Amino acid sequence: MAGDIFIFTGANDDSYDMFIAYMGSLPDGEYSPSMHHSQIIKKFIHPSFASHALIRSYKRSFNGFAAYLTEEEKQKLTRIDGVVSVFPCEKSQLQTIRSWDFMGISRSIE
């Protein structure tokens, strides 16, 4: 299914937006973030859609995931034990494409 595009539409014209679920720091010991995040999603999204709703598992610098959710699903997610916060995924405006100039660093080595 790589490369497939899925358009989510709810039964009651629910609109899906991308949200990030923050779950704090990664636990010590044996832990599979991807598996845990998938299990959480399946608690409130039908299993046939859950694999498409989960967009990304964050497993290096923090514990969390990005998923397409309705507002109702987002509210359900906020009540799950271990979920610290759920917030919309926002696009950031590019600040610079010339970091060296922006920071005042010469590109030539003397």
mmCIF file of N, CA and C in Angstrom:
data_model
loop_
_atom_site.group_PDB
_atom_site.id
_atom_site.type_symbol
_atom_site.label_atom_id
_atom_site.label_comp_id
_atom_site.label_asym_id
_atom_site.label_seq_id
_atom_site.Cartn_x
_atom_site.Cartn_y
_atom_site.Cartn_z
ATOM 1 N N MET A 1 0.800 -1.193 0.000
ATOM 2 C CA MET A 1 0.000 0.000 0.000
ATOM 3 C C MET A 1 0.847 1.264 0.000
ATOM 4 N N ALA A 2 2.149 1.105 -0.117
ATOM 5 C CA ALA A 2 3.005 2.282 -0.129
ATOM 6 C C ALA A 2 2.633 3.162 -1.309
ATOM 7 N N GLY A 3 2.541 4.447 -1.059
ATOM 8 C CA GLY A 3 2.209 5.386 -2.110
ATOM 9 C C GLY A 3 0.722 5.624 -2.263
ATOM 10 N N ASP A 4 -0.112 4.798 -1.595
ATOM 11 C CA ASP A 4 -1.555 4.998 -1.668
ATOM 12 C C ASP A 4 -1.950 6.235 -0.881
ATOM 13 N N ILE A 5 -2.958 6.910 -1.331
ATOM 14 C CA ILE A 5 -3.493 8.073 -0.631
ATOM 15 C C ILE A 5 -4.867 7.697 -0.122
ATOM 16 N N PHE A 6 -5.086 7.924 1.161
ATOM 17 C CA PHE A 6 -6.369 7.610 1.765
ATOM 18 C C PHE A 6 -7.050 8.899 2.161
ATOM 19 N N ILE A 7 -8.296 9.043 1.790
ATOM 20 C CA ILE A 7 -9.087 10.207 2.173
ATOM 21 C C ILE A 7 -10.102 9.720 3.189
ATOM 22 N N PHE A 8 -10.034 10.285 4.387
ATOM 23 C CA PHE A 8 -10.909 9.869 5.455
ATOM 24 C C PHE A 8 -12.187 10.694 5.421
ATOM 25 N N THR A 9 -13.297 10.008 5.433
ATOM 26 C CA THR A 9 -14.582 10.689 5.561
ATOM 27 C C THR A 9 -15.389 9.939 6.592
ATOM 28 N N GLY A 10 -15.996 10.658 7.495
ATOM 29 C CA GLY A 10 -16.782 10.038 8.546
ATOM 30 C C GLY A 10 -18.215 9.821 8.102
ATOM 31 N N ALA A 11 -18.928 9.019 8.876
ATOM 32 C CA ALA A 11 -20.311 8.704 8.555
ATOM 33 C C ALA A 11 -21.201 9.930 8.649
ATOM 34 N N ASN A 12 -20.862 10.874 9.529
ATOM 35 C CA ASN A 12 -21.683 12.072 9.713
ATOM 36 C C ASN A 12 -20.958 13.321 9.215
ATOM 37 N N ASP A 13 -20.276 13.214 8.107
ATOM 38 C CA ASP A 13 -19.485 14.308 7.553
ATOM 39 C C ASP A 13 -18.438 14.815 8.538
ATOM 40 N N ASP A 14 -17.918 13.894 9.390
ATOM 41 C CA ASP A 14 -16.840 14.264 10.299
ATOM 42 C C ASP A 14 -15.609 14.604 9.468
ATOM 43 N N SER A 15 -14.921 15.640 9.860
ATOM 44 C CA SER A 15 -13.695 15.963 9.143
ATOM 45 C C SER A 15 -12.502 15.494 9.968
ATOM 46 N N TYR A 16 -11.518 15.009 9.273
ATOM 47 C CA TYR A 16 -10.317 14.490 9.902
ATOM 48 C C TYR A 16 -9.209 15.514 9.776
ATOM 49 N N ASP A 17 -8.511 15.747 10.870
ATOM 50 C CA ASP A 17 -7.351 16.618 10.890
ATOM 51 C C ASP A 17 -6.199 15.842 11.503
ATOM 52 N N MET A 18 -4.984 16.301 11.241
ATOM 53 C CA MET A 18 -3.833 15.636 11.815
ATOM 54 C C MET A 18 -3.548 16.224 13.194
ATOM 55 N N PHE A 19 -3.413 15.327 14.171
ATOM 56 C CA PHE A 19 -3.102 15.706 15.537
ATOM 57 C C PHE A 19 -1.842 14.980 15.990
ATOM 58 N N ILE A 20 -1.151 15.582 16.941
ATOM 59 C CA ILE A 20 0.006 14.947 17.558
ATOM 60 C C ILE A 20 -0.354 14.632 18.998
ATOM 61 N N ALA A 21 -0.166 13.384 19.373
ATOM 62 C CA ALA A 21 -0.385 12.951 20.752
ATOM 63 C C ALA A 21 0.979 12.878 21.426
ATOM 64 N N TYR A 22 1.156 13.662 22.470
ATOM 65 C CA TYR A 22 2.412 13.683 23.228
ATOM 66 C C TYR A 22 2.233 12.812 24.462
ATOM 67 N N MET A 23 3.164 11.892 24.653
ATOM 68 C CA MET A 23 3.060 10.944 25.755
ATOM 69 C C MET A 23 4.254 11.032 26.702
ATOM 70 N N GLY A 24 4.958 12.146 26.677
ATOM 71 C CA GLY A 24 6.087 12.337 27.594
ATOM 72 C C GLY A 24 7.361 11.691 27.099
ATOM 73 N N SER A 25 8.240 11.398 28.034
ATOM 74 C CA SER A 25 9.521 10.800 27.665
ATOM 75 C C SER A 25 9.357 9.305 27.441
ATOM 76 N N LEU A 26 10.324 8.757 26.750
ATOM 77 C CA LEU A 26 10.291 7.323 26.472
ATOM 78 C C LEU A 26 10.563 6.548 27.756
ATOM 79 N N PRO A 27 9.810 5.476 28.010
ATOM 80 C CA PRO A 27 10.059 4.681 29.213
ATOM 81 C C PRO A 27 11.377 3.919 29.107
ATOM 82 N N ASP A 28 11.950 3.607 30.249
ATOM 83 C CA ASP A 28 13.179 2.799 30.277
ATOM 84 C C ASP A 28 12.851 1.345 29.981
ATOM 85 N N GLY A 29 13.844 0.623 29.518
ATOM 86 C CA GLY A 29 13.677 -0.813 29.291
ATOM 87 C C GLY A 29 13.080 -1.128 27.936
ATOM 88 N N GLU A 30 12.606 -2.366 27.823
ATOM 89 C CA GLU A 30 12.010 -2.840 26.581
ATOM 90 C C GLU A 30 10.697 -2.111 26.317
ATOM 91 N N TYR A 31 10.625 -1.457 25.174
ATOM 92 C CA TYR A 31 9.420 -0.705 24.821
ATOM 93 C C TYR A 31 9.379 -0.529 23.322
ATOM 94 N N SER A 32 8.257 -0.857 22.727
ATOM 95 C CA SER A 32 8.061 -0.674 21.292
ATOM 96 C C SER A 32 7.050 0.452 21.078
ATOM 97 N N PRO A 33 7.528 1.696 20.822
ATOM 98 C CA PRO A 33 6.596 2.813 20.638
ATOM 99 C C PRO A 33 5.572 2.561 19.537
ATOM 100 N N SER A 34 6.015 2.066 18.398
ATOM 101 C CA SER A 34 5.095 1.847 17.277
ATOM 102 C C SER A 34 3.960 0.909 17.650
ATOM 103 N N MET A 35 4.291 -0.182 18.335
ATOM 104 C CA MET A 35 3.276 -1.147 18.728
ATOM 105 C C MET A 35 2.328 -0.534 19.771
ATOM 106 N N HIS A 36 2.890 0.184 20.733
ATOM 107 C CA HIS A 36 2.067 0.812 21.766
ATOM 108 C C HIS A 36 1.133 1.851 21.162
ATOM 109 N N HIS A 37 1.640 2.686 20.260
ATOM 110 C CA HIS A 37 0.819 3.721 19.625
ATOM 111 C C HIS A 37 -0.302 3.098 18.795
ATOM 112 N N SER A 38 0.019 2.025 18.101
ATOM 113 C CA SER A 38 -0.983 1.326 17.302
ATOM 114 C C SER A 38 -2.088 0.753 18.199
ATOM 115 N N GLN A 39 -1.712 0.196 19.344
ATOM 116 C CA GLN A 39 -2.693 -0.349 20.284
ATOM 117 C C GLN A 39 -3.603 0.755 20.819
ATOM 118 N N ILE A 40 -3.040 1.920 21.099
ATOM 119 C CA ILE A 40 -3.837 3.040 21.596
ATOM 120 C C ILE A 40 -4.861 3.471 20.549
ATOM 121 N N ILE A 41 -4.419 3.633 19.309
ATOM 122 C CA ILE A 41 -5.311 4.053 18.222
ATOM 123 C C ILE A 41 -6.474 3.065 18.069
ATOM 124 N N LYS A 42 -6.171 1.781 18.178
ATOM 125 C CA LYS A 42 -7.205 0.750 17.989
ATOM 126 C C LYS A 42 -8.242 0.742 19.107
ATOM 127 N N LYS A 43 -7.980 1.441 20.211
ATOM 128 C CA LYS A 43 -8.953 1.501 21.307
ATOM 129 C C LYS A 43 -10.186 2.313 20.930
ATOM 130 N N PHE A 44 -10.030 3.269 20.015
ATOM 131 C CA PHE A 44 -11.175 4.128 19.694
ATOM 132 C C PHE A 44 -11.403 4.330 18.209
ATOM 133 N N ILE A 45 -10.596 3.711 17.365
ATOM 134 C CA ILE A 45 -10.799 3.759 15.912
ATOM 135 C C ILE A 45 -10.954 2.317 15.429
ATOM 136 N N HIS A 46 -11.874 2.090 14.532
ATOM 137 C CA HIS A 46 -12.081 0.754 13.988
ATOM 138 C C HIS A 46 -10.758 0.215 13.449
ATOM 139 N N PRO A 47 -10.401 -1.034 13.790
ATOM 140 C CA PRO A 47 -9.108 -1.595 13.373
ATOM 141 C C PRO A 47 -8.826 -1.506 11.873
ATOM 142 N N SER A 48 -9.854 -1.556 11.033
ATOM 143 C CA SER A 48 -9.614 -1.490 9.587
ATOM 144 C C SER A 48 -9.137 -0.100 9.157
ATOM 145 N N PHE A 49 -9.423 0.944 9.959
ATOM 146 C CA PHE A 49 -8.969 2.301 9.644
ATOM 147 C C PHE A 49 -7.754 2.711 10.458
ATOM 148 N N ALA A 50 -7.515 2.016 11.565
ATOM 149 C CA ALA A 50 -6.457 2.415 12.496
ATOM 150 C C ALA A 50 -5.079 2.464 11.826
ATOM 151 N N SER A 51 -4.774 1.492 10.983
ATOM 152 C CA SER A 51 -3.449 1.471 10.350
ATOM 153 C C SER A 51 -3.254 2.646 9.397
ATOM 154 N N HIS A 52 -4.349 3.187 8.861
ATOM 155 C CA HIS A 52 -4.252 4.328 7.958
ATOM 156 C C HIS A 52 -4.288 5.653 8.726
ATOM 157 N N ALA A 53 -4.901 5.644 9.895
ATOM 158 C CA ALA A 53 -5.011 6.868 10.695
ATOM 159 C C ALA A 53 -3.678 7.225 11.332
ATOM 160 N N LEU A 54 -2.915 6.213 11.760
ATOM 161 C CA LEU A 54 -1.618 6.455 12.399
ATOM 162 C C LEU A 54 -0.603 6.835 11.329
ATOM 163 N N ILE A 55 -0.121 8.074 11.405
ATOM 164 C CA ILE A 55 0.783 8.593 10.377
ATOM 165 C C ILE A 55 2.247 8.357 10.738
ATOM 166 N N ARG A 56 2.600 8.626 11.993
ATOM 167 C CA ARG A 56 4.000 8.534 12.404
ATOM 168 C C ARG A 56 4.092 8.279 13.891
ATOM 169 N N SER A 57 5.010 7.402 14.267
ATOM 170 C CA SER A 57 5.348 7.201 15.674
ATOM 171 C C SER A 57 6.673 7.904 15.936
ATOM 172 N N TYR A 58 6.673 8.740 16.947
ATOM 173 C CA TYR A 58 7.905 9.418 17.352
ATOM 174 C C TYR A 58 8.541 8.569 18.438
ATOM 175 N N LYS A 59 9.776 8.166 18.233
ATOM 176 C CA LYS A 59 10.386 7.215 19.152
ATOM 177 C C LYS A 59 11.846 7.511 19.490
ATOM 178 N N ARG A 60 12.311 8.691 19.150
ATOM 179 C CA ARG A 60 13.700 9.007 19.480
ATOM 180 C C ARG A 60 13.799 10.068 20.566
ATOM 181 N N SER A 61 13.304 11.247 20.316
ATOM 182 C CA SER A 61 13.473 12.329 21.279
ATOM 183 C C SER A 61 12.309 12.447 22.256
ATOM 184 N N PHE A 62 11.146 11.940 21.883
ATOM 185 C CA PHE A 62 10.000 11.919 22.799
ATOM 186 C C PHE A 62 9.060 10.799 22.391
ATOM 187 N N ASN A 63 8.123 10.527 23.236
ATOM 188 C CA ASN A 63 7.168 9.455 22.998
ATOM 189 C C ASN A 63 5.851 10.070 22.544
ATOM 190 N N GLY A 64 5.432 9.743 21.331
ATOM 191 C CA GLY A 64 4.179 10.273 20.814
ATOM 192 C C GLY A 64 3.932 9.796 19.396
ATOM 193 N N PHE A 65 2.827 10.266 18.832
ATOM 194 C CA PHE A 65 2.500 9.870 17.461
ATOM 195 C C PHE A 65 1.627 10.923 16.808
ATOM 196 N N ALA A 66 1.597 10.885 15.480
ATOM 197 C CA ALA A 66 0.726 11.749 14.685
ATOM 198 C C ALA A 66 -0.331 10.861 14.044
ATOM 199 N N ALA A 67 -1.575 11.362 14.032
ATOM 200 C CA ALA A 67 -2.669 10.571 13.463
ATOM 201 C C ALA A 67 -3.757 11.481 12.937
ATOM 202 N N TYR A 68 -4.483 10.976 11.936
ATOM 203 C CA TYR A 68 -5.680 11.661 11.448
ATOM 204 C C TYR A 68 -6.836 11.279 12.370
ATOM 205 N N LEU A 69 -7.463 12.291 12.967
ATOM 206 C CA LEU A 69 -8.545 12.063 13.914
ATOM 207 C C LEU A 69 -9.669 13.063 13.699
ATOM 208 N N THR A 70 -10.866 12.662 14.089
ATOM 209 C CA THR A 70 -11.963 13.621 14.160
ATOM 210 C C THR A 70 -11.851 14.320 15.517
ATOM 211 N N GLU A 71 -12.626 15.362 15.715
ATOM 212 C CA GLU A 71 -12.628 16.064 17.002
ATOM 213 C C GLU A 71 -13.080 15.118 18.118
ATOM 214 N N GLU A 72 -14.072 14.283 17.821
ATOM 215 C CA GLU A 72 -14.560 13.321 18.820
ATOM 216 C C GLU A 72 -13.467 12.312 19.194
ATOM 217 N N GLU A 73 -12.743 11.806 18.198
ATOM 218 C CA GLU A 73 -11.656 10.861 18.466
ATOM 219 C C GLU A 73 -10.536 11.530 19.257
ATOM 220 N N LYS A 74 -10.278 12.783 18.944
ATOM 221 C CA LYS A 74 -9.254 13.539 19.690
ATOM 222 C C LYS A 74 -9.641 13.626 21.164
ATOM 223 N N GLN A 75 -10.910 13.905 21.439
ATOM 224 C CA GLN A 75 -11.380 13.991 22.825
ATOM 225 C C GLN A 75 -11.237 12.645 23.539
ATOM 226 N N LYS A 76 -11.527 11.563 22.843
ATOM 227 C CA LYS A 76 -11.365 10.227 23.432
ATOM 228 C C LYS A 76 -9.898 9.962 23.745
ATOM 229 N N LEU A 77 -9.019 10.368 22.840
ATOM 230 C CA LEU A 77 -7.581 10.158 23.023
ATOM 231 C C LEU A 77 -7.058 10.909 24.241
ATOM 232 N N THR A 78 -7.557 12.099 24.486
ATOM 233 C CA THR A 78 -7.072 12.887 25.632
ATOM 234 C C THR A 78 -7.408 12.217 26.967
ATOM 235 N N ARG A 79 -8.400 11.330 26.970
ATOM 236 C CA ARG A 79 -8.795 10.659 28.212
ATOM 237 C C ARG A 79 -8.055 9.341 28.448
ATOM 238 N N ILE A 80 -7.206 8.941 27.514
ATOM 239 C CA ILE A 80 -6.484 7.675 27.662
ATOM 240 C C ILE A 80 -5.285 7.876 28.584
ATOM 241 N N ASP A 81 -5.129 6.943 29.516
ATOM 242 C CA ASP A 81 -4.024 6.986 30.466
ATOM 243 C C ASP A 81 -2.677 7.000 29.734
ATOM 244 N N GLY A 82 -1.803 7.885 30.114
ATOM 245 C CA GLY A 82 -0.483 7.979 29.507
ATOM 246 C C GLY A 82 -0.367 9.048 28.439
ATOM 247 N N VAL A 83 -1.491 9.569 27.963
ATOM 248 C CA VAL A 83 -1.468 10.643 26.970
ATOM 249 C C VAL A 83 -1.417 11.972 27.735
ATOM 250 N N VAL A 84 -0.332 12.717 27.533
ATOM 251 C CA VAL A 84 -0.143 13.984 28.238
ATOM 252 C C VAL A 84 -0.957 15.093 27.586
ATOM 253 N N SER A 85 -0.853 15.202 26.260
ATOM 254 C CA SER A 85 -1.602 16.234 25.534
ATOM 255 C C SER A 85 -1.798 15.820 24.081
ATOM 256 N N VAL A 86 -2.814 16.416 23.473
ATOM 257 C CA VAL A 86 -3.104 16.197 22.054
ATOM 258 C C VAL A 86 -3.318 17.566 21.437
ATOM 259 N N PHE A 87 -2.558 17.865 20.397
ATOM 260 C CA PHE A 87 -2.657 19.186 19.778
ATOM 261 C C PHE A 87 -2.597 19.061 18.264
ATOM 262 N N PRO A 88 -3.144 20.060 17.559
ATOM 263 C CA PRO A 88 -3.145 19.991 16.091
ATOM 264 C C PRO A 88 -1.734 20.096 15.529
ATOM 265 N N CYS A 89 -1.509 19.384 14.460
ATOM 266 C CA CYS A 89 -0.234 19.471 13.744
ATOM 267 C C CYS A 89 -0.312 20.708 12.856
ATOM 268 N N GLU A 90 0.601 21.625 13.056
ATOM 269 C CA GLU A 90 0.582 22.869 12.297
ATOM 270 C C GLU A 90 1.806 22.970 11.397
ATOM 271 N N LYS A 91 1.592 23.519 10.219
ATOM 272 C CA LYS A 91 2.709 23.777 9.319
ATOM 273 C C LYS A 91 3.411 25.051 9.770
ATOM 274 N N SER A 92 4.729 25.016 9.764
ATOM 275 C CA SER A 92 5.516 26.189 10.132
ATOM 276 C C SER A 92 6.003 26.894 8.875
ATOM 277 N N GLN A 93 6.107 28.180 8.963
ATOM 278 C CA GLN A 93 6.621 28.982 7.854
ATOM 279 C C GLN A 93 8.144 28.889 7.842
ATOM 280 N N LEU A 94 8.709 28.627 6.692
ATOM 281 C CA LEU A 94 10.152 28.579 6.543
ATOM 282 C C LEU A 94 10.745 29.941 6.867
ATOM 283 N N GLN A 95 11.728 29.964 7.757
ATOM 284 C CA GLN A 95 12.330 31.222 8.181
ATOM 285 C C GLN A 95 13.514 31.630 7.295
ATOM 286 N N THR A 96 14.320 30.673 6.919
ATOM 287 C CA THR A 96 15.486 30.978 6.093
ATOM 288 C C THR A 96 15.943 29.732 5.352
ATOM 289 N N ILE A 97 16.519 29.932 4.198
ATOM 290 C CA ILE A 97 17.146 28.826 3.477
ATOM 291 C C ILE A 97 18.645 29.070 3.379
ATOM 292 N N ARG A 98 19.099 30.161 4.019
ATOM 293 C CA ARG A 98 20.511 30.520 3.982
ATOM 294 C C ARG A 98 21.015 30.692 5.412
ATOM 295 N N SER A 99 21.084 29.578 6.122
ATOM 296 C CA SER A 99 21.441 29.604 7.542
ATOM 297 C C SER A 99 22.768 30.285 7.810
ATOM 298 N N TRP A 100 23.762 30.065 6.938
ATOM 299 C CA TRP A 100 25.076 30.670 7.172
ATOM 300 C C TRP A 100 24.969 32.192 7.197
ATOM 301 N N ASP A 101 24.254 32.749 6.224
ATOM 302 C CA ASP A 101 24.085 34.195 6.172
ATOM 303 C C ASP A 101 23.258 34.692 7.349
ATOM 304 N N PHE A 102 22.205 33.961 7.679
ATOM 305 C CA PHE A 102 21.303 34.337 8.763
ATOM 306 C C PHE A 102 22.059 34.434 10.096
ATOM 307 N N MET A 103 22.983 33.508 10.309
ATOM 308 C CA MET A 103 23.738 33.476 11.561
ATOM 309 C C MET A 103 24.990 34.343 11.518
ATOM 310 N N GLY A 104 25.297 34.922 10.349
ATOM 311 C CA GLY A 104 26.474 35.783 10.227
ATOM 312 C C GLY A 104 27.777 35.004 10.170
ATOM 313 N N ILE A 105 27.732 33.782 9.697
ATOM 314 C CA ILE A 105 28.926 32.942 9.626
ATOM 315 C C ILE A 105 29.419 32.936 8.186
ATOM 316 N N SER A 106 30.692 33.146 8.038
ATOM 317 C CA SER A 106 31.303 33.107 6.712
ATOM 318 C C SER A 106 31.373 31.662 6.226
ATOM 319 N N ARG A 107 31.099 31.472 4.949
ATOM 320 C CA ARG A 107 31.143 30.111 4.387
ATOM 321 C C ARG A 107 32.551 29.726 3.970
ATOM 322 N N SER A 108 33.445 30.667 3.906
ATOM 323 C CA SER A 108 34.814 30.337 3.495
ATOM 324 C C SER A 108 35.675 30.084 4.729
ATOM 325 N N ILE A 109 36.527 29.102 4.616
ATOM 326 C CA ILE A 109 37.425 28.753 5.710
ATOM 327 C C ILE A 109 38.758 29.443 5.449
ATOM 328 N N GLU A 110 39.226 30.132 6.456
ATOM 329 C CA GLU A 110 40.499 30.859 6.296
ATOM 330 C C GLU A 110 41.609 30.164 7.006
#
